JSON list of C-alpha atoms in Angstrom, two decimals:
[
{"chain": "D", "resi": 6, "resn": "UNK", "atom": "CA", "xyz": [80.44, -55.27, 22.68]},
{"chain": "D", "resi": 7, "resn": "UNK", "atom": "CA", "xyz": [82.54, -54.95, 19.44]},
{"chain": "D", "resi": 8, "resn": "UNK", "atom": "CA", "xyz": [85.10, -56.92, 19.97]},
{"chain": "D", "resi": 9, "resn": "UNK", "atom": "CA", "xyz": [89.02, -56.90, 17.27]},
{"chain": "D", "resi": 10, "resn": "UNK", "atom": "CA", "xyz": [90.60, -60.36, 18.20]},
{"chain": "D", "resi": 11, "resn": "UNK", "atom": "CA", "xyz": [94.07, -61.30, 17.02]},
{"chain": "D", "resi": 12, "resn": "UNK", "atom": "CA", "xyz": [94.98, -64.88, 17.58]},
{"chain": "D", "resi": 13, "resn": "UNK", "atom": "CA", "xyz": [98.99, -64.43, 18.32]},
{"chain": "D", "resi": 14, "resn": "UNK", "atom": "CA", "xyz": [99.43, -66.46, 21.40]},
{"chain": "D", "resi": 15, "resn": "UNK", "atom": "CA", "xyz": [99.93, -64.01, 23.41]},
{"chain": "D", "resi": 16, "resn": "UNK", "atom": "CA", "xyz": [101.08, -64.35, 27.44]},
{"chain": "D", "resi": 17, "resn": "UNK", "atom": "CA", "xyz": [98.64, -64.83, 30.05]},
{"chain": "D", "resi": 18, "resn": "UNK", "atom": "CA", "xyz": [98.66, -61.22, 31.48]},
{"chain": "D", "resi": 19, "resn": "UNK", "atom": "CA", "xyz": [97.84, -60.95, 35.22]},
{"chain": "D", "resi": 20, "resn": "UNK", "atom": "CA", "xyz": [96.13, -57.52, 36.01]},
{"chain": "D", "resi": 21, "resn": "UNK", "atom": "CA", "xyz": [95.87, -56.48, 39.39]},
{"chain": "D", "resi": 22, "resn": "UNK", "atom": "CA", "xyz": [92.23, -53.83, 40.98]},
{"chain": "D", "resi": 23, "resn": "UNK", "atom": "CA", "xyz": [92.91, -50.20, 40.84]},
{"chain": "D", "resi": 24, "resn": "UNK", "atom": "CA", "xyz": [92.97, -50.14, 44.07]},
{"chain": "D", "resi": 25, "resn": "UNK", "atom": "CA", "xyz": [96.22, -52.17, 44.31]},
{"chain": "D", "resi": 26, "resn": "UNK", "atom": "CA", "xyz": [97.54, -53.39, 47.78]},
{"chain": "D", "resi": 27, "resn": "UNK", "atom": "CA", "xyz": [95.10, -55.40, 49.94]},
{"chain": "D", "resi": 28, "resn": "UNK", "atom": "CA", "xyz": [92.75, -56.41, 47.29]},
{"chain": "D", "resi": 29, "resn": "UNK", "atom": "CA", "xyz": [92.67, -59.30, 45.12]},
{"chain": "D", "resi": 30, "resn": "UNK", "atom": "CA", "xyz": [93.45, -59.87, 41.51]},
{"chain": "D", "resi": 31, "resn": "UNK", "atom": "CA", "xyz": [90.87, -59.32, 38.96]},
{"chain": "D", "resi": 32, "resn": "UNK", "atom": "CA", "xyz": [91.19, -63.06, 37.94]},
{"chain": "D", "resi": 33, "resn": "UNK", "atom": "CA", "xyz": [90.31, -64.08, 41.21]},
{"chain": "D", "resi": 34, "resn": "UNK", "atom": "CA", "xyz": [87.27, -61.30, 41.75]},
{"chain": "D", "resi": 35, "resn": "UNK", "atom": "CA", "xyz": [85.75, -62.49, 38.04]},
{"chain": "D", "resi": 36, "resn": "UNK", "atom": "CA", "xyz": [85.93, -66.38, 38.92]},
{"chain": "D", "resi": 37, "resn": "UNK", "atom": "CA", "xyz": [82.30, -66.78, 40.46]},
{"chain": "D", "resi": 38, "resn": "UNK", "atom": "CA", "xyz": [80.40, -69.84, 38.24]},
{"chain": "D", "resi": 39, "resn": "UNK", "atom": "CA", "xyz": [77.16, -66.64, 38.35]},
{"chain": "D", "resi": 40, "resn": "UNK", "atom": "CA", "xyz": [77.64, -63.22, 37.03]},
{"chain": "D", "resi": 41, "resn": "UNK", "atom": "CA", "xyz": [75.09, -60.69, 37.05]},
{"chain": "D", "resi": 42, "resn": "UNK", "atom": "CA", "xyz": [75.96, -57.87, 34.91]},
{"chain": "D", "resi": 43, "resn": "UNK", "atom": "CA", "xyz": [73.43, -54.36, 36.14]},
{"chain": "D", "resi": 44, "resn": "UNK", "atom": "CA", "xyz": [73.61, -52.39, 33.59]},
{"chain": "D", "resi": 45, "resn": "UNK", "atom": "CA", "xyz": [71.53, -49.34, 32.32]},
{"chain": "D", "resi": 46, "resn": "UNK", "atom": "CA", "xyz": [69.90, -50.87, 29.96]},
{"chain": "D", "resi": 47, "resn": "UNK", "atom": "CA", "xyz": [68.48, -54.03, 31.22]},
{"chain": "D", "resi": 48, "resn": "UNK", "atom": "CA", "xyz": [70.18, -56.90, 34.12]},
{"chain": "D", "resi": 49, "resn": "UNK", "atom": "CA", "xyz": [72.04, -59.80, 32.53]},
{"chain": "D", "resi": 50, "resn": "UNK", "atom": "CA", "xyz": [72.90, -63.16, 34.43]},
{"chain": "D", "resi": 51, "resn": "UNK", "atom": "CA", "xyz": [75.55, -65.43, 33.19]},
{"chain": "D", "resi": 52, "resn": "UNK", "atom": "CA", "xyz": [76.96, -68.64, 33.55]},
{"chain": "D", "resi": 53, "resn": "UNK", "atom": "CA", "xyz": [80.98, -68.95, 33.89]},
{"chain": "D", "resi": 54, "resn": "UNK", "atom": "CA", "xyz": [82.60, -72.07, 32.25]},
{"chain": "D", "resi": 55, "resn": "UNK", "atom": "CA", "xyz": [85.94, -72.79, 31.35]},
{"chain": "D", "resi": 56, "resn": "UNK", "atom": "CA", "xyz": [85.94, -70.56, 28.62]},
{"chain": "D", "resi": 57, "resn": "UNK", "atom": "CA", "xyz": [81.94, -70.28, 28.06]},
{"chain": "D", "resi": 58, "resn": "UNK", "atom": "CA", "xyz": [80.15, -67.75, 28.65]},
{"chain": "D", "resi": 59, "resn": "UNK", "atom": "CA", "xyz": [76.37, -68.65, 28.92]},
{"chain": "D", "resi": 60, "resn": "UNK", "atom": "CA", "xyz": [73.26, -66.38, 29.49]},
{"chain": "D", "resi": 61, "resn": "UNK", "atom": "CA", "xyz": [70.54, -67.49, 31.28]},
{"chain": "D", "resi": 62, "resn": "UNK", "atom": "CA", "xyz": [67.12, -66.10, 32.16]},
{"chain": "D", "resi": 63, "resn": "UNK", "atom": "CA", "xyz": [66.40, -64.17, 35.47]},
{"chain": "D", "resi": 64, "resn": "UNK", "atom": "CA", "xyz": [64.48, -66.49, 37.38]},
{"chain": "D", "resi": 65, "resn": "UNK", "atom": "CA", "xyz": [60.64, -67.17, 37.12]},
{"chain": "D", "resi": 66, "resn": "UNK", "atom": "CA", "xyz": [61.03, -66.65, 33.39]},
{"chain": "D", "resi": 67, "resn": "UNK", "atom": "CA", "xyz": [60.34, -62.58, 34.60]},
{"chain": "D", "resi": 68, "resn": "UNK", "atom": "CA", "xyz": [61.90, -59.89, 32.62]},
{"chain": "D", "resi": 69, "resn": "UNK", "atom": "CA", "xyz": [65.15, -58.71, 35.59]},
{"chain": "D", "resi": 70, "resn": "UNK", "atom": "CA", "xyz": [64.64, -55.77, 36.18]},
{"chain": "D", "resi": 71, "resn": "UNK", "atom": "CA", "xyz": [67.18, -52.81, 35.65]},
{"chain": "D", "resi": 72, "resn": "UNK", "atom": "CA", "xyz": [68.45, -52.39, 39.13]},
{"chain": "D", "resi": 73, "resn": "UNK", "atom": "CA", "xyz": [69.27, -48.19, 38.69]},
{"chain": "D", "resi": 74, "resn": "UNK", "atom": "CA", "xyz": [65.47, -48.28, 38.47]},
{"chain": "D", "resi": 75, "resn": "UNK", "atom": "CA", "xyz": [64.15, -50.35, 41.49]},
{"chain": "D", "resi": 76, "resn": "UNK", "atom": "CA", "xyz": [67.39, -49.72, 43.86]},
{"chain": "D", "resi": 77, "resn": "UNK", "atom": "CA", "xyz": [65.81, -46.73, 45.33]},
{"chain": "D", "resi": 78, "resn": "UNK", "atom": "CA", "xyz": [62.51, -48.97, 46.44]},
{"chain": "D", "resi": 79, "resn": "UNK", "atom": "CA", "xyz": [62.52, -51.05, 49.33]},
{"chain": "D", "resi": 80, "resn": "UNK", "atom": "CA", "xyz": [59.92, -53.66, 47.32]},
{"chain": "D", "resi": 81, "resn": "UNK", "atom": "CA", "xyz": [62.06, -53.34, 44.26]},
{"chain": "D", "resi": 82, "resn": "UNK", "atom": "CA", "xyz": [65.64, -54.73, 46.23]},
{"chain": "D", "resi": 83, "resn": "UNK", "atom": "CA", "xyz": [63.55, -57.12, 47.82]},
{"chain": "D", "resi": 84, "resn": "UNK", "atom": "CA", "xyz": [61.98, -59.08, 44.93]},
{"chain": "D", "resi": 85, "resn": "UNK", "atom": "CA", "xyz": [65.61, -58.17, 43.43]},
{"chain": "D", "resi": 86, "resn": "UNK", "atom": "CA", "xyz": [67.37, -60.24, 46.16]},
{"chain": "D", "resi": 87, "resn": "UNK", "atom": "CA", "xyz": [64.01, -62.77, 45.57]},
{"chain": "D", "resi": 88, "resn": "UNK", "atom": "CA", "xyz": [65.38, -63.67, 42.56]},
{"chain": "D", "resi": 89, "resn": "UNK", "atom": "CA", "xyz": [69.21, -64.05, 43.40]},
{"chain": "D", "resi": 90, "resn": "UNK", "atom": "CA", "xyz": [68.00, -66.08, 45.80]},
{"chain": "D", "resi": 91, "resn": "UNK", "atom": "CA", "xyz": [66.42, -68.86, 43.02]},
{"chain": "D", "resi": 92, "resn": "UNK", "atom": "CA", "xyz": [69.29, -68.53, 40.45]},
{"chain": "D", "resi": 93, "resn": "UNK", "atom": "CA", "xyz": [71.42, -72.05, 40.09]},
{"chain": "D", "resi": 94, "resn": "UNK", "atom": "CA", "xyz": [74.59, -71.17, 42.62]},
{"chain": "D", "resi": 95, "resn": "UNK", "atom": "CA", "xyz": [75.50, -70.38, 45.51]},
{"chain": "D", "resi": 96, "resn": "UNK", "atom": "CA", "xyz": [78.81, -67.96, 44.66]},
{"chain": "D", "resi": 97, "resn": "UNK", "atom": "CA", "xyz": [77.20, -64.83, 42.63]},
{"chain": "D", "resi": 98, "resn": "UNK", "atom": "CA", "xyz": [78.82, -61.87, 41.83]},
{"chain": "D", "resi": 99, "resn": "UNK", "atom": "CA", "xyz": [76.59, -58.61, 41.13]},
{"chain": "D", "resi": 100, "resn": "UNK", "atom": "CA", "xyz": [78.38, -56.14, 39.50]},
{"chain": "D", "resi": 101, "resn": "UNK", "atom": "CA", "xyz": [76.56, -52.62, 39.23]},
{"chain": "D", "resi": 102, "resn": "UNK", "atom": "CA", "xyz": [78.05, -50.45, 36.39]},
{"chain": "D", "resi": 103, "resn": "UNK", "atom": "CA", "xyz": [77.27, -47.49, 34.55]},
{"chain": "D", "resi": 104, "resn": "UNK", "atom": "CA", "xyz": [73.50, -47.12, 35.02]},
{"chain": "D", "resi": 105, "resn": "UNK", "atom": "CA", "xyz": [73.77, -47.19, 39.43]},
{"chain": "D", "resi": 106, "resn": "UNK", "atom": "CA", "xyz": [76.24, -44.48, 39.41]},
{"chain": "D", "resi": 107, "resn": "UNK", "atom": "CA", "xyz": [74.38, -42.25, 37.41]},
{"chain": "D", "resi": 108, "resn": "UNK", "atom": "CA", "xyz": [71.10, -42.78, 40.02]},
{"chain": "D", "resi": 109, "resn": "UNK", "atom": "CA", "xyz": [73.88, -42.24, 42.71]},
{"chain": "D", "resi": 110, "resn": "UNK", "atom": "CA", "xyz": [75.16, -39.22, 40.87]},
{"chain": "D", "resi": 111, "resn": "UNK", "atom": "CA", "xyz": [71.51, -37.76, 39.88]},
{"chain": "D", "resi": 112, "resn": "UNK", "atom": "CA", "xyz": [70.41, -38.20, 43.88]},
{"chain": "D", "resi": 113, "resn": "UNK", "atom": "CA", "xyz": [67.75, -40.83, 42.50]},
{"chain": "D", "resi": 114, "resn": "UNK", "atom": "CA", "xyz": [69.48, -43.58, 44.72]},
{"chain": "D", "resi": 115, "resn": "UNK", "atom": "CA", "xyz": [71.51, -43.33, 47.97]},
{"chain": "D", "resi": 116, "resn": "UNK", "atom": "CA", "xyz": [74.52, -45.36, 49.28]},
{"chain": "D", "resi": 117, "resn": "UNK", "atom": "CA", "xyz": [71.95, -46.97, 51.95]},
{"chain": "D", "resi": 118, "resn": "UNK", "atom": "CA", "xyz": [70.25, -48.25, 49.13]},
{"chain": "D", "resi": 119, "resn": "UNK", "atom": "CA", "xyz": [72.94, -50.09, 48.05]},
{"chain": "D", "resi": 120, "resn": "UNK", "atom": "CA", "xyz": [73.78, -50.84, 51.42]},
{"chain": "D", "resi": 121, "resn": "UNK", "atom": "CA", "xyz": [70.41, -52.28, 51.74]},
{"chain": "D", "resi": 122, "resn": "UNK", "atom": "CA", "xyz": [70.02, -54.67, 49.15]},
{"chain": "D", "resi": 123, "resn": "UNK", "atom": "CA", "xyz": [73.67, -55.75, 50.39]},
{"chain": "D", "resi": 124, "resn": "UNK", "atom": "CA", "xyz": [72.09, -56.99, 53.08]},
{"chain": "D", "resi": 125, "resn": "UNK", "atom": "CA", "xyz": [69.14, -58.96, 51.35]},
{"chain": "D", "resi": 126, "resn": "UNK", "atom": "CA", "xyz": [71.22, -60.63, 48.74]},
{"chain": "D", "resi": 127, "resn": "UNK", "atom": "CA", "xyz": [71.27, -64.44, 49.90]},
{"chain": "D", "resi": 128, "resn": "UNK", "atom": "CA", "xyz": [74.68, -65.85, 51.47]},
{"chain": "D", "resi": 129, "resn": "UNK", "atom": "CA", "xyz": [77.97, -65.87, 48.46]},
{"chain": "D", "resi": 130, "resn": "UNK", "atom": "CA", "xyz": [76.64, -63.43, 46.50]},
{"chain": "D", "resi": 131, "resn": "UNK", "atom": "CA", "xyz": [78.34, -60.12, 46.56]},
{"chain": "D", "resi": 132, "resn": "UNK", "atom": "CA", "xyz": [77.43, -56.50, 45.20]},
{"chain": "D", "resi": 133, "resn": "UNK", "atom": "CA", "xyz": [80.65, -54.35, 43.96]},
{"chain": "D", "resi": 134, "resn": "UNK", "atom": "CA", "xyz": [79.53, -51.11, 42.46]},
{"chain": "D", "resi": 135, "resn": "UNK", "atom": "CA", "xyz": [82.23, -51.19, 39.44]},
{"chain": "D", "resi": 136, "resn": "UNK", "atom": "CA", "xyz": [84.07, -47.75, 38.79]},
{"chain": "D", "resi": 137, "resn": "UNK", "atom": "CA", "xyz": [84.34, -46.78, 35.23]},
{"chain": "D", "resi": 138, "resn": "UNK", "atom": "CA", "xyz": [87.90, -48.77, 34.87]},
{"chain": "D", "resi": 139, "resn": "UNK", "atom": "CA", "xyz": [87.10, -51.66, 36.55]},
{"chain": "D", "resi": 140, "resn": "UNK", "atom": "CA", "xyz": [83.85, -51.77, 34.30]},
{"chain": "D", "resi": 141, "resn": "UNK", "atom": "CA", "xyz": [86.33, -51.93, 31.19]},
{"chain": "D", "resi": 142, "resn": "UNK", "atom": "CA", "xyz": [88.31, -54.32, 33.37]},
{"chain": "D", "resi": 143, "resn": "UNK", "atom": "CA", "xyz": [85.65, -56.77, 33.83]},
{"chain": "D", "resi": 144, "resn": "UNK", "atom": "CA", "xyz": [84.14, -56.78, 30.02]},
{"chain": "D", "resi": 145, "resn": "UNK", "atom": "CA", "xyz": [88.49, -56.99, 28.60]},
{"chain": "D", "resi": 146, "resn": "UNK", "atom": "CA", "xyz": [88.63, -60.30, 31.02]},
{"chain": "D", "resi": 147, "resn": "UNK", "atom": "CA", "xyz": [85.42, -61.82, 29.74]},
{"chain": "D", "resi": 148, "resn": "UNK", "atom": "CA", "xyz": [86.46, -61.52, 26.45]},
{"chain": "D", "resi": 149, "resn": "UNK", "atom": "CA", "xyz": [90.43, -62.54, 27.63]},
{"chain": "D", "resi": 150, "resn": "UNK", "atom": "CA", "xyz": [88.37, -65.85, 29.36]},
{"chain": "D", "resi": 151, "resn": "UNK", "atom": "CA", "xyz": [86.55, -66.82, 25.84]},
{"chain": "D", "resi": 152, "resn": "UNK", "atom": "CA", "xyz": [89.58, -66.54, 23.81]},
{"chain": "D", "resi": 153, "resn": "UNK", "atom": "CA", "xyz": [92.26, -67.59, 26.06]},
{"chain": "D", "resi": 154, "resn": "UNK", "atom": "CA", "xyz": [95.54, -66.65, 24.64]},
{"chain": "D", "resi": 155, "resn": "UNK", "atom": "CA", "xyz": [94.29, -64.43, 22.04]},
{"chain": "D", "resi": 156, "resn": "UNK", "atom": "CA", "xyz": [95.46, -61.03, 22.52]},
{"chain": "D", "resi": 157, "resn": "UNK", "atom": "CA", "xyz": [91.79, -58.75, 22.23]},
{"chain": "D", "resi": 158, "resn": "UNK", "atom": "CA", "xyz": [90.82, -55.48, 22.40]},
{"chain": "D", "resi": 159, "resn": "UNK", "atom": "CA", "xyz": [87.40, -54.26, 22.56]},
{"chain": "D", "resi": 160, "resn": "UNK", "atom": "CA", "xyz": [84.72, -51.32, 22.46]},
{"chain": "D", "resi": 161, "resn": "UNK", "atom": "CA", "xyz": [81.85, -51.37, 24.36]},
{"chain": "D", "resi": 162, "resn": "UNK", "atom": "CA", "xyz": [79.07, -49.47, 24.49]},
{"chain": "D", "resi": 163, "resn": "UNK", "atom": "CA", "xyz": [76.36, -49.50, 27.48]},
{"chain": "D", "resi": 164, "resn": "UNK", "atom": "CA", "xyz": [73.30, -47.19, 27.88]},
{"chain": "D", "resi": 165, "resn": "UNK", "atom": "CA", "xyz": [75.54, -45.14, 29.98]},
{"chain": "D", "resi": 166, "resn": "UNK", "atom": "CA", "xyz": [79.25, -44.98, 29.53]},
{"chain": "D", "resi": 167, "resn": "UNK", "atom": "CA", "xyz": [81.48, -46.86, 26.83]},
{"chain": "D", "resi": 168, "resn": "UNK", "atom": "CA", "xyz": [84.67, -48.42, 27.13]},
{"chain": "D", "resi": 169, "resn": "UNK", "atom": "CA", "xyz": [88.29, -49.39, 25.12]},
{"chain": "D", "resi": 170, "resn": "UNK", "atom": "CA", "xyz": [90.30, -51.48, 26.13]},
{"chain": "D", "resi": 171, "resn": "UNK", "atom": "CA", "xyz": [93.59, -53.71, 24.71]},
{"chain": "D", "resi": 172, "resn": "UNK", "atom": "CA", "xyz": [96.43, -54.89, 26.13]},
{"chain": "D", "resi": 173, "resn": "UNK", "atom": "CA", "xyz": [97.55, -51.90, 28.94]},
{"chain": "D", "resi": 174, "resn": "UNK", "atom": "CA", "xyz": [95.03, -49.90, 28.12]},
{"chain": "D", "resi": 175, "resn": "UNK", "atom": "CA", "xyz": [91.53, -49.28, 29.77]},
{"chain": "D", "resi": 176, "resn": "UNK", "atom": "CA", "xyz": [89.46, -46.02, 28.81]},
{"chain": "D", "resi": 177, "resn": "UNK", "atom": "CA", "xyz": [85.94, -45.16, 30.21]},
{"chain": "D", "resi": 178, "resn": "UNK", "atom": "CA", "xyz": [84.11, -42.55, 28.80]},
{"chain": "D", "resi": 179, "resn": "UNK", "atom": "CA", "xyz": [80.65, -41.19, 30.25]},
{"chain": "D", "resi": 180, "resn": "UNK", "atom": "CA", "xyz": [79.15, -40.58, 26.24]},
{"chain": "D", "resi": 181, "resn": "UNK", "atom": "CA", "xyz": [77.17, -43.86, 25.58]},
{"chain": "D", "resi": 182, "resn": "UNK", "atom": "CA", "xyz": [73.81, -44.43, 24.22]},
{"chain": "D", "resi": 183, "resn": "UNK", "atom": "CA", "xyz": [71.26, -42.74, 26.46]},
{"chain": "D", "resi": 184, "resn": "UNK", "atom": "CA", "xyz": [73.43, -39.54, 26.63]},
{"chain": "D", "resi": 185, "resn": "UNK", "atom": "CA", "xyz": [73.80, -39.66, 22.80]},
{"chain": "D", "resi": 186, "resn": "UNK", "atom": "CA", "xyz": [70.03, -40.13, 22.66]},
{"chain": "D", "resi": 187, "resn": "UNK", "atom": "CA", "xyz": [69.09, -36.89, 24.81]},
{"chain": "D", "resi": 188, "resn": "UNK", "atom": "CA", "xyz": [71.56, -34.81, 22.87]},
{"chain": "D", "resi": 189, "resn": "UNK", "atom": "CA", "xyz": [70.04, -35.65, 19.26]},
{"chain": "D", "resi": 190, "resn": "UNK", "atom": "CA", "xyz": [66.39, -35.13, 21.20]},
{"chain": "D", "resi": 191, "resn": "UNK", "atom": "CA", "xyz": [67.68, -31.71, 22.41]},
{"chain": "D", "resi": 192, "resn": "UNK", "atom": "CA", "xyz": [69.29, -30.57, 18.79]},
{"chain": "D", "resi": 193, "resn": "UNK", "atom": "CA", "xyz": [67.19, -28.08, 16.45]},
{"chain": "D", "resi": 194, "resn": "UNK", "atom": "CA", "xyz": [68.23, -30.27, 14.08]},
{"chain": "D", "resi": 195, "resn": "UNK", "atom": "CA", "xyz": [65.67, -32.90, 15.52]},
{"chain": "D", "resi": 196, "resn": "UNK", "atom": "CA", "xyz": [63.11, -31.29, 15.83]},
{"chain": "D", "resi": 197, "resn": "UNK", "atom": "CA", "xyz": [62.61, -29.95, 12.52]}
]
């Protein structure tokens, strides 16, 4: 992610989930000690300590799986849940992003696969399929968490989507690395 920061000591803002009433604030939802970011190109584990975000290795030294690639497999879901149970916390947020949204849209995975994984996760772990704008909200919130009191803007390009965020504005675009690569491969210019 690329981030632009200005530390003009902007007042803290409270952002509510787009669904509004009945949902907890983004700040409340973003406070578990561990967060797992399941992107289209990989899965990353982060420990959240005050204003510090620390990357952690996947359990047992294994390479973390790409959730969208293993979601449709019962064995893949079981292995993912078993690894999550080995993480050093009983309060874990698992956020699935554009890669899983794409797997659902293409039929490579189903809502039943997501529910099956939810039932396998240890108590205290929650799995949420993030909307494109929620993905942008979480990324901007993570940046602000690392820079409390600062006004911030960000541009984050993942494998399946790109998020832009600044004070009061969020955008998520369905253009990113994998789509750009596929377009370039299909281009007559690339073939010559």
